[in-house]
Amino acid sequence: FLFLFIVPLLVPPYIVALGWFDIIGTNGILSELFFGFWGTSFVLFCVYLPIPILLSLFFLEQIDPRLEDAARLMTGWKGVIKNITLPLMMPAMVLSFLLVFIFTFGEYSVANVLRYSVFPLESFIQFSAFYDFKAAMIMAMPMLLIALTALLIEQLFLEKRIFKFNTSH
């Protein structure tokens, strides 16, 4: 099953968008939703969903089952998940959020196919079509600020954590 999760990562998002475009077509109710924010979000969700799944699987395998068993002696499953599993999974959740965010935030090919205006696409158009370097830089500034904010979040959440991975599986 892991191979099936990896396959969408091997196909460029542009090709996935074209595939969904061929399936849905240009006429009908679905096509109205597909061209724009919802279609772009759906395609990027399909493409980058394997990242959080694989990271979650990897981090879940690293949790020592003895910790959960010991916690289960004192509390139920809700307590185990709340006090043991979720805190140990937090680095995986933050890392997967940041990776998917960075990949989707810089993606302009899907937005181009589905005719949805995003900062990378507008910056690319200003630079390549109009040869306006200044306007392209202005369009790229919000992307730079948001990327720096994402790096700051990563630094705050993962700065002093020590990750020791279990290699005995």
XYZ file of C-alpha atoms in Angstrom:
169
model
C 0.000 0.000 0.000
C 2.898 2.375 0.578
C 3.728 2.228 -3.110
C 0.171 3.332 -3.936
C 0.618 6.310 -1.609
C 3.876 7.286 -3.290
C 2.559 7.152 -6.881
C 0.807 10.577 -6.775
C 4.087 12.151 -5.701
C 5.784 10.753 -8.806
C 3.276 12.346 -11.181
C 3.642 16.105 -11.707
C 0.678 18.139 -10.421
C 0.214 19.588 -13.899
C -0.468 16.117 -15.324
C -2.917 15.335 -12.509
C -4.761 18.595 -13.226
C -4.941 17.736 -16.921
C -6.228 14.255 -16.058
C -9.010 15.648 -13.884
C -9.730 18.213 -16.605
C -10.209 15.373 -19.093
C -12.464 13.463 -16.694
C -14.676 16.388 -15.670
C -14.682 18.261 -18.963
C -15.700 21.849 -19.578
C -19.486 21.560 -19.378
C -21.661 20.866 -16.366
C -21.956 21.699 -12.710
C -18.697 19.985 -11.733
C -16.725 21.982 -14.268
C -17.983 25.233 -12.739
C -16.611 24.147 -9.370
C -13.477 22.640 -10.885
C -12.194 25.811 -12.520
C -11.168 28.025 -9.641
C -10.309 27.682 -5.983
C -12.112 24.402 -5.282
C -10.648 22.555 -8.255
C -7.156 23.827 -7.564
C -7.473 22.802 -3.916
C -8.805 19.380 -4.872
C -5.991 18.630 -7.321
C -3.296 19.800 -4.909
C -4.955 17.761 -2.132
C -4.833 14.653 -4.333
C -1.201 15.241 -5.245
C 0.229 16.107 -1.822
C -1.900 13.921 0.471
C 0.797 11.176 0.523
C 3.212 13.453 2.384
C 1.192 13.679 5.624
C 0.131 10.041 5.338
C 3.686 8.754 4.965
C 5.083 11.028 7.674
C 2.285 10.027 10.041
C 2.890 6.344 9.358
C 6.608 6.782 9.914
C 6.175 8.675 13.187
C 3.475 6.277 14.435
C 5.867 3.379 13.965
C 8.424 5.220 16.076
C 6.157 5.475 19.120
C 7.055 2.909 21.742
C 3.956 0.760 22.325
C 4.960 0.332 25.969
C 4.234 4.030 26.554
C 0.706 3.639 25.239
C 0.176 0.396 27.155
C 1.309 2.023 30.395
C -0.948 5.008 29.806
C -3.866 2.696 29.073
C -3.542 1.300 32.598
C -4.359 4.747 33.981
C -6.768 6.125 31.376
C -8.820 5.117 28.358
C -7.977 5.429 24.690
C -8.968 9.103 24.622
C -6.432 9.838 27.332
C -3.749 7.819 25.555
C -4.317 9.651 22.307
C -4.517 13.048 24.016
C -1.516 12.652 26.339
C 0.819 10.246 24.518
C 0.114 9.812 20.815
C -0.746 13.370 19.743
C 2.191 15.045 21.555
C 4.568 12.518 19.995
C 2.935 13.046 16.583
C 3.128 16.854 16.751
C 6.507 17.084 14.946
C 5.134 14.956 12.099
C 2.010 17.093 11.852
C 3.980 20.351 11.834
C 6.527 19.003 9.360
C 3.878 17.628 7.009
C 1.895 20.884 7.206
C 4.985 22.919 6.348
C 6.075 20.638 3.507
C 2.643 20.545 1.911
C 2.218 24.283 2.437
C 5.531 25.091 0.777
C 4.871 22.755 -2.154
C 1.361 24.067 -2.750
C 2.217 27.707 -2.139
C 4.870 27.672 -4.850
C 2.787 25.654 -7.334
C 1.546 27.645 -10.286
C 1.023 25.034 -13.009
C -2.216 23.670 -11.526
C -3.569 27.188 -11.028
C -2.625 27.984 -14.610
C -4.496 24.962 -15.982
C -7.538 25.622 -13.812
C -7.536 29.389 -14.409
C -7.155 30.477 -10.818
C -5.043 33.492 -9.953
C -2.324 32.877 -7.342
C 0.824 34.831 -6.428
C 3.330 32.498 -8.162
C 1.303 32.533 -11.369
C 0.901 36.308 -11.360
C 4.597 36.798 -10.679
C 5.471 34.391 -13.489
C 3.133 36.178 -15.908
C 4.548 39.595 -15.040
C 8.086 38.376 -15.539
C 7.704 36.158 -18.606
C 4.888 37.778 -20.568
C 5.327 41.468 -19.796
C 9.077 41.488 -18.961
C 8.246 43.615 -15.942
C 10.801 42.587 -13.352
C 9.644 45.145 -10.777
C 5.996 44.014 -10.909
C 7.103 40.366 -10.713
C 9.128 41.133 -7.587
C 6.194 42.982 -6.023
C 3.952 39.980 -6.728
C 6.557 37.705 -5.131
C 6.943 39.725 -1.911
C 3.870 38.259 -0.144
C 5.224 34.810 -0.969
C 8.548 35.712 0.646
C 6.859 37.027 3.799
C 4.660 33.948 4.119
C 7.615 31.598 3.518
C 9.628 33.364 6.222
C 6.664 33.078 8.585
C 6.434 29.341 7.843
C 10.146 28.951 8.610
C 9.677 30.834 11.869
C 6.829 28.509 12.844
C 9.012 25.507 12.037
C 11.825 26.947 14.123
C 9.538 27.538 17.119
C 7.958 24.075 17.039
C 10.952 21.922 16.207
C 13.933 23.883 17.524
C 14.842 22.079 20.749
C 13.328 18.694 20.031
C 15.536 15.655 19.778
C 14.317 13.021 17.385
C 15.477 9.516 18.067
C 14.103 7.074 15.563
C 13.572 3.444 16.399
C 15.490 1.321 13.883
C 14.637 -2.064 15.375
C 11.416 -2.571 13.353
